[in-house]
Each structure stands twice: as structure tokens, then as C-alpha cells.
Amino acid sequence: MGEATQKAQNARRAVAAMARLNSSARNKALEALAQALLEKTDYLVIENAKDVEAARTQGIAEPLIDRLLLTPERLEGISSALRELALEKDPLDEVVEGRTLYNGIQLRQIRVPLGVVAMIYEARPNVTADAAGLCLKTGNACLLRGGSIASHSNTAMTKVLYEAGRAASLPEYWLQSIETTSREAATELMQLQGLVDVLIPRGPASLIQSTIENSKVPVIETGAGNCHLYVHEDARSEIIVPILINGKTQRPGVCNAIESVLIDECIAKRELPSMLEALFEAKVLVHGDELTAQTAAQLSGAEQFFVPATEEDWKTEYLDKEISIKCVSGLDEAIERINNFSTKHSESMLSENHAAIKRFFAEVDSAAVYANASTRFTDGGEFGLGAEIGISTQKLHARGPMGLTALTSTKFLLDGDGQIRS
């Protein structure tokens, strides 16, 4: 029996005890977890530094190291998020529907925990705390399998959170981390149908696709983010560059960063120079089509920060200071290209044309669709959902940022008085 199976069995034993916890007990435990992160900040930063040093030695790209890094300020933010989660409305036992049937039976549909929630993720130790907190708030047992790049960070954070939870009277095995980082351990976890109720992958497209293809456990797909910015012919000029630079450079290594830009040909000569100048100044490598190349050739910085685009670029999630730019004939082509090349995550259109925006909203098939705003807002906290377990790009069960209700299911309770069916 492998580590994944053993810990999944342990988690299954914790399910009933987690479901019995009342809202007050769960919120008290969340406060204890938040306080523990602050009290153990020095320990967590030291353990994280081991991972960061190893990552730099391996030549890991800086945006990924940024995801990996834990600082006292970031830990304070993670702690605050747990405290805010304790203040959120309790989703459990919420009556989704209630009515009296024709035969006098009283029917209620209520929210209940999923059971054992497992996550596979890579260089994001903050996910350890987010997942633990969300699972605790929703009465689920939590089973985590982080990547080797963050092994010291994840192990240390799991230990701190687990011990704080146990001191706050949470059941044994309420939170566990699979410390074996081999691919075999991940594959083993994917096969544990019946022990694990749902598996949520967070990471690059390769990890997500591998999980979908190999898992026997139901998967909530948290897709990669090839997010588009479409600059329509009726876009307001003064907002184009600020939204473009914010969406690409504020945190280039996250899934809601802009990766692809489409711009109407009829305004390209007017708007592209300022867009390219801003990107070059921000040291963003631009992969551009022929019209973009003609504009770039007239600008300082092109020799260092511009390359011709290939077909592969239109579907690439760079997760770095790189972006693709394509000039399009208009709204029809923009919508078609987005639906063909995006990962169904987040797309934004810049326009003052309300009819065009209405079509963009209706026809773009992604989880979050914006007008005149940065895609960087696709986030559970920004949407007012509290912490999030991930951003779903699928259509069943949950879509978009997944907050508390995404970690619940429902069941029907029926109160009778002796009724039998004839």
C-alpha cells in the first residue's frame, strides 16, 4: 500500500467527524490556523527558503519562483484570508429548496460536504493554506499532494496547520499531505475512486491534462489561462495601455494574466505604437503577426523584445513576460479566434460599442468575460467569494473562481408520517 492510499483511507475515517462539526467549531479552528501561521512565520520562511534556493539552482523561471516565495507579508495575507473565511456565511445545511410534496412528505434539499477533497498542485505553497481553510469551512477532509519544487514549504505549512487544528479539537487526519513527490504517488492518488470524492489539479496545462486523462476519481478541471484582450475599433484609447500592462505585467506567472492580444486592423496603426512601446519598456517579449512586425520595426526595443509569431503562439500560456499580438478584421474574427485558441478562462474586450459588447458577452465561451477591465480580477477574493480552491474552466458542478459552495454537494431530506407509495 502506497502513501497516497494510506492517507486517503485515513482521510475517509475523518469524514464523519468533520461533518459533525458545527459552524462555531469550524470558525474557531480557522482562527487558530490563522494565528498559527503568524506564530510560525520564521519557521515557514526558513523552510520556504530551502525550496527557493533549490529552484534558483535548477534555473526555474522567476515568475514561477514568485509563486513559490513565502515572505512574512505574504504569510500575513494568507493568515488574514483564513480569518476572513471564518467570517463568511456557513454554506452547510443551507436549504437550497424546501416544499411539501403531494403526499404530505416534507422535502428539503440542503448543502453538505463533498467528503474527501484532494488536490494536486505544484509551486504554490499558499494553496496548502487555501485548500485547508476552504475544506475546513465546508466540513471536508483535505488531502494534498504538492510538487517537489515546494516540498519543504508544503510539508512545513501542513504540519503547522494540522497541529493548530488538532489543538482546536479538529479530528485526526482532517488534513494530510502526501510527501512522496514522485509521479507514481500522483498516479496512485488519481486511482483512489471510492476513497477520494473529488480531485482538483492546480498547475500547468500538462498537469491538468494528465490528471483528466488518468484519473478514476472525479476531477474538477482548473484550466490553464490563455487569456485574451481584444481591442475593438471603438475602444477608448486612454484605457488600452493601462489595462494591457496591468493584465500582462502585474503578475505574469498567474493564470489570469493576459497572454494574447487581438486588435482590429482598422485601428492598429493608431494604437499599436503606444501598446508596443509600453510592452518593450516593461521588457515583455512580443510575438507578433506581420502587421505588428511592421509597426515594431519602427520602434526602439524591437530588436530585443520582438519576434515573429508562429501558429503555436496563439495557443500558448507563457506564464512569463511574453505576449502574442494578432491583428483581426473585426468582432467576428476576434470571437472566433478566442473560442478556438483560448483555454476558456478569462477574456476581455475594450470597446464603447454596447451592441458589440453584448455580442462578446453572449458568444465568447469562457468562465469570465469582461468589458473594459483587466482579466486580473478573475479571483475568488476579487469576486467577493472569499478564498478560492481554484478557477474552474469546465461547465459541470462549478465554473470560474470556486469558493465555498463549490466544495459542497446537496442531498434531499424527506420527513414523512407513515406514507407509502401505491
Short mmCIF file of C-alpha atoms in Angstrom, two decimals, residues 133-374:
data_model
loop_
_atom_site.label_atom_id
_atom_site.label_comp_id
_atom_site.label_asym_id
_atom_site.label_seq_id
_atom_site.Cartn_x
_atom_site.Cartn_y
_atom_site.Cartn_z
CA GLY A 133 -9.13 26.55 5.13
CA LEU A 134 -11.79 26.03 2.50
CA CYS A 135 -12.10 22.33 3.27
CA LEU A 136 -12.37 23.06 6.98
CA LYS A 137 -15.06 25.71 6.45
CA THR A 138 -17.07 23.27 4.32
CA GLY A 139 -16.59 20.25 6.61
CA ASN A 140 -14.40 18.26 4.20
CA ALA A 141 -11.30 16.18 4.92
CA CYS A 142 -8.37 17.56 2.94
CA LEU A 143 -5.67 15.51 1.20
CA LEU A 144 -2.85 17.42 -0.52
CA ARG A 145 -0.12 16.41 -2.92
CA GLY A 146 2.22 19.30 -3.73
CA GLY A 147 5.10 19.28 -6.17
CA SER A 148 8.75 18.61 -5.43
CA ILE A 149 9.70 22.24 -6.05
CA ALA A 150 7.77 23.28 -2.92
CA SER A 151 8.26 20.15 -0.82
CA HIS A 152 9.81 21.83 2.24
CA SER A 153 7.24 24.65 2.19
CA ASN A 154 4.22 22.38 1.81
CA THR A 155 5.36 19.91 4.44
CA ALA A 156 6.08 22.68 6.95
CA MET A 157 2.82 24.51 6.33
CA THR A 158 0.77 21.31 6.54
CA LYS A 159 2.44 20.48 9.86
CA VAL A 160 1.71 23.94 11.30
CA LEU A 161 -1.92 23.93 10.16
CA TYR A 162 -2.58 20.33 11.20
CA GLU A 163 -1.24 20.78 14.71
CA ALA A 164 -3.18 24.03 15.15
CA GLY A 165 -6.35 22.27 14.00
CA ARG A 166 -5.84 19.35 16.36
CA ALA A 167 -5.29 21.79 19.25
CA ALA A 168 -8.62 23.34 18.27
CA SER A 169 -10.33 19.90 18.55
CA LEU A 170 -10.44 19.01 14.85
CA PRO A 171 -10.46 15.24 14.23
CA GLU A 172 -7.35 13.23 13.49
CA TYR A 173 -6.42 13.19 9.79
CA TRP A 174 -8.56 16.25 8.96
CA LEU A 175 -5.60 17.49 6.89
CA GLN A 176 -2.78 15.46 5.36
CA SER A 177 -0.05 15.98 2.80
CA ILE A 178 1.40 13.25 0.61
CA GLU A 179 5.11 13.87 0.99
CA THR A 180 6.21 11.47 -1.76
CA THR A 181 6.66 13.72 -4.79
CA SER A 182 7.14 11.03 -7.42
CA ARG A 183 4.83 10.76 -10.41
CA GLU A 184 3.82 7.32 -9.16
CA ALA A 185 2.38 8.86 -5.99
CA ALA A 186 0.26 11.25 -8.05
CA THR A 187 -0.94 8.43 -10.29
CA GLU A 188 -1.82 6.35 -7.23
CA LEU A 189 -3.91 9.21 -5.87
CA MET A 190 -5.76 9.50 -9.17
CA GLN A 191 -6.88 5.87 -8.92
CA LEU A 192 -8.48 6.08 -5.48
CA GLN A 193 -12.11 6.11 -6.54
CA GLY A 194 -14.29 5.42 -3.52
CA LEU A 195 -11.75 6.83 -1.07
CA VAL A 196 -11.38 10.28 -2.63
CA ASP A 197 -14.57 12.09 -3.63
CA VAL A 198 -13.09 14.78 -5.85
CA LEU A 199 -9.63 15.65 -7.17
CA ILE A 200 -8.66 19.23 -8.08
CA PRO A 201 -5.45 19.82 -10.06
CA ARG A 202 -3.82 23.28 -10.00
CA GLY A 203 -0.81 23.96 -12.13
CA PRO A 204 0.36 23.97 -15.74
CA ALA A 205 -1.69 22.60 -18.61
CA SER A 206 0.38 19.40 -18.67
CA LEU A 207 -0.52 18.57 -15.04
CA ILE A 208 -4.20 19.31 -15.58
CA GLN A 209 -4.38 17.28 -18.79
CA SER A 210 -2.55 14.34 -17.21
CA THR A 211 -4.99 14.35 -14.29
CA ILE A 212 -8.03 14.45 -16.57
CA GLU A 213 -6.71 11.60 -18.72
CA ASN A 214 -5.54 9.29 -15.91
CA SER A 215 -7.89 9.87 -13.00
CA LYS A 216 -10.64 7.48 -11.95
CA VAL A 217 -11.61 9.99 -9.26
CA PRO A 218 -13.99 12.76 -10.42
CA VAL A 219 -11.92 15.80 -11.43
CA ILE A 220 -12.79 19.48 -11.28
CA GLU A 221 -10.74 20.93 -14.10
CA THR A 222 -8.91 24.15 -13.20
CA GLY A 223 -7.71 25.11 -16.62
CA ALA A 224 -4.65 26.90 -17.84
CA GLY A 225 -5.12 30.56 -18.71
CA ASN A 226 -4.53 31.59 -22.31
CA CYS A 227 -6.45 34.80 -21.60
CA HIS A 228 -7.23 37.29 -24.37
CA LEU A 229 -7.50 41.06 -24.57
CA TYR A 230 -9.47 42.21 -27.62
CA VAL A 231 -9.07 45.85 -28.64
CA HIS A 232 -12.19 46.72 -30.65
CA GLU A 233 -12.28 49.56 -33.18
CA ASP A 234 -14.42 51.57 -30.74
CA ALA A 235 -12.03 51.15 -27.80
CA ARG A 236 -11.28 54.21 -25.69
CA SER A 237 -7.60 54.94 -26.37
CA GLU A 238 -6.65 56.07 -22.87
CA ILE A 239 -7.56 52.75 -21.23
CA ILE A 240 -5.81 50.41 -23.68
CA VAL A 241 -2.23 50.61 -22.42
CA PRO A 242 -3.05 50.63 -18.67
CA ILE A 243 -5.24 47.52 -18.98
CA LEU A 244 -2.73 45.78 -21.26
CA ILE A 245 0.23 46.42 -18.96
CA ASN A 246 -1.72 45.55 -15.80
CA GLY A 247 -3.02 42.33 -17.32
CA LYS A 248 0.40 41.22 -18.56
CA THR A 249 2.95 42.51 -16.05
CA GLN A 250 1.38 42.87 -12.60
CA ARG A 251 1.95 39.13 -12.03
CA PRO A 252 2.88 37.47 -15.33
CA GLY A 253 3.07 33.97 -13.84
CA VAL A 254 -0.60 33.65 -12.84
CA CYS A 255 -3.43 32.04 -14.76
CA ASN A 256 -5.50 35.22 -15.20
CA ALA A 257 -2.69 37.23 -16.82
CA ILE A 258 -3.21 38.34 -20.42
CA GLU A 259 -1.33 36.10 -22.84
CA SER A 260 -2.85 37.02 -26.23
CA VAL A 261 -3.92 40.36 -27.71
CA LEU A 262 -6.26 40.82 -30.67
CA ILE A 263 -6.68 44.27 -32.21
CA ASP A 264 -8.89 45.45 -35.07
CA GLU A 265 -6.83 46.14 -38.18
CA CYS A 266 -8.55 49.47 -38.77
CA ILE A 267 -7.06 50.97 -35.58
CA ALA A 268 -3.79 49.03 -35.47
CA LYS A 269 -1.64 51.77 -37.00
CA ARG A 270 -3.05 54.25 -34.48
CA GLU A 271 -2.91 52.15 -31.30
CA LEU A 272 -0.14 49.60 -31.81
CA PRO A 273 2.82 52.01 -31.42
CA SER A 274 1.88 53.05 -27.89
CA MET A 275 0.99 49.46 -26.95
CA LEU A 276 4.30 48.10 -28.22
CA GLU A 277 6.32 50.91 -26.66
CA ALA A 278 4.76 50.17 -23.28
CA LEU A 279 5.42 46.43 -23.62
CA PHE A 280 9.02 46.97 -24.71
CA GLU A 281 9.58 49.39 -21.83
CA ALA A 282 8.22 46.70 -19.46
CA LYS A 283 10.63 44.18 -21.07
CA VAL A 284 7.84 42.00 -22.41
CA LEU A 285 8.77 39.82 -25.38
CA VAL A 286 6.14 40.29 -28.11
CA HIS A 287 5.31 37.52 -30.56
CA GLY A 288 3.54 39.44 -33.33
CA ASP A 289 1.94 38.94 -36.72
CA GLU A 290 3.09 40.70 -39.91
CA LEU A 291 1.25 43.99 -39.33
CA THR A 292 2.52 44.12 -35.75
CA ALA A 293 6.04 43.41 -37.03
CA GLN A 294 5.83 46.36 -39.44
CA THR A 295 4.91 48.68 -36.58
CA ALA A 296 7.51 47.22 -34.22
CA ALA A 297 10.28 47.71 -36.79
CA GLN A 298 9.87 51.48 -36.43
CA LEU A 299 10.31 51.42 -32.64
CA SER A 300 13.30 51.28 -30.34
CA GLY A 301 13.47 48.00 -28.47
CA ALA A 302 12.07 45.79 -31.25
CA GLU A 303 15.45 44.15 -31.87
CA GLN A 304 15.40 42.87 -28.28
CA PHE A 305 11.72 42.42 -27.47
CA PHE A 306 10.00 41.39 -30.72
CA VAL A 307 9.90 38.08 -32.61
CA PRO A 308 7.59 36.90 -35.41
CA ALA A 309 4.67 34.85 -34.11
CA THR A 310 4.11 31.21 -35.04
CA GLU A 311 0.84 29.27 -35.01
CA GLU A 312 1.89 27.80 -31.68
CA ASP A 313 1.95 31.26 -30.09
CA TRP A 314 -1.80 31.80 -30.48
CA LYS A 315 -2.50 28.96 -28.04
CA THR A 316 0.43 29.43 -25.64
CA GLU A 317 0.14 30.28 -21.95
CA TYR A 318 3.53 31.91 -21.41
CA LEU A 319 3.35 32.46 -17.62
CA ASP A 320 6.16 34.94 -18.15
CA LYS A 321 6.81 38.38 -19.61
CA GLU A 322 5.80 37.30 -23.11
CA ILE A 323 2.66 38.00 -25.13
CA SER A 324 1.26 37.37 -28.62
CA ILE A 325 -0.43 40.05 -30.76
CA LYS A 326 -2.66 39.41 -33.79
CA CYS A 327 -4.49 41.97 -35.92
CA VAL A 328 -8.03 40.86 -36.85
CA SER A 329 -10.66 42.03 -39.32
CA GLY A 330 -13.27 42.74 -36.65
CA LEU A 331 -15.56 41.35 -33.97
CA ASP A 332 -16.48 38.15 -35.84
CA GLU A 333 -12.88 37.07 -36.29
CA ALA A 334 -11.98 38.07 -32.73
CA ILE A 335 -14.74 35.93 -31.21
CA GLU A 336 -13.88 33.01 -33.50
CA ARG A 337 -10.18 33.13 -32.60
CA ILE A 338 -10.85 33.42 -28.87
CA ASN A 339 -13.20 30.43 -28.90
CA ASN A 340 -10.68 28.42 -30.95
CA PHE A 341 -7.49 29.25 -29.06
CA SER A 342 -8.45 30.22 -25.52
CA THR A 343 -8.49 27.86 -22.57
CA LYS A 344 -11.98 29.10 -21.57
CA HIS A 345 -10.62 31.04 -18.59
CA SER A 346 -10.90 34.85 -18.88
CA GLU A 347 -11.24 37.21 -21.86
CA SER A 348 -11.66 40.99 -22.03
CA MET A 349 -12.95 43.34 -24.73
CA LEU A 350 -12.18 47.06 -24.84
CA SER A 351 -14.96 48.99 -26.56
CA GLU A 352 -17.51 51.77 -26.13
CA ASN A 353 -19.88 49.98 -28.53
CA HIS A 354 -22.59 48.45 -26.34
CA ALA A 355 -24.02 46.27 -29.10
CA ALA A 356 -20.57 44.79 -29.77
CA ILE A 357 -20.00 44.19 -26.06
CA LYS A 358 -23.37 42.44 -25.83
CA ARG A 359 -22.32 40.06 -28.62
CA PHE A 360 -18.92 39.49 -26.99
CA PHE A 361 -20.59 38.62 -23.69
CA ALA A 362 -23.04 36.25 -25.36
CA GLU A 363 -20.73 34.46 -27.78
CA VAL A 364 -17.36 34.14 -26.02
CA ASP A 365 -17.36 30.74 -24.30
CA SER A 366 -15.19 31.36 -21.24
CA ALA A 367 -15.71 31.27 -17.49
CA ALA A 368 -15.19 35.03 -17.04
CA VAL A 369 -15.85 37.59 -19.78
CA TYR A 370 -15.02 41.29 -19.25
CA ALA A 371 -15.64 44.60 -20.93
CA ASN A 372 -13.18 47.46 -20.34
CA ALA A 373 -11.33 45.83 -17.43
CA SER A 374 -8.26 43.70 -16.77
#
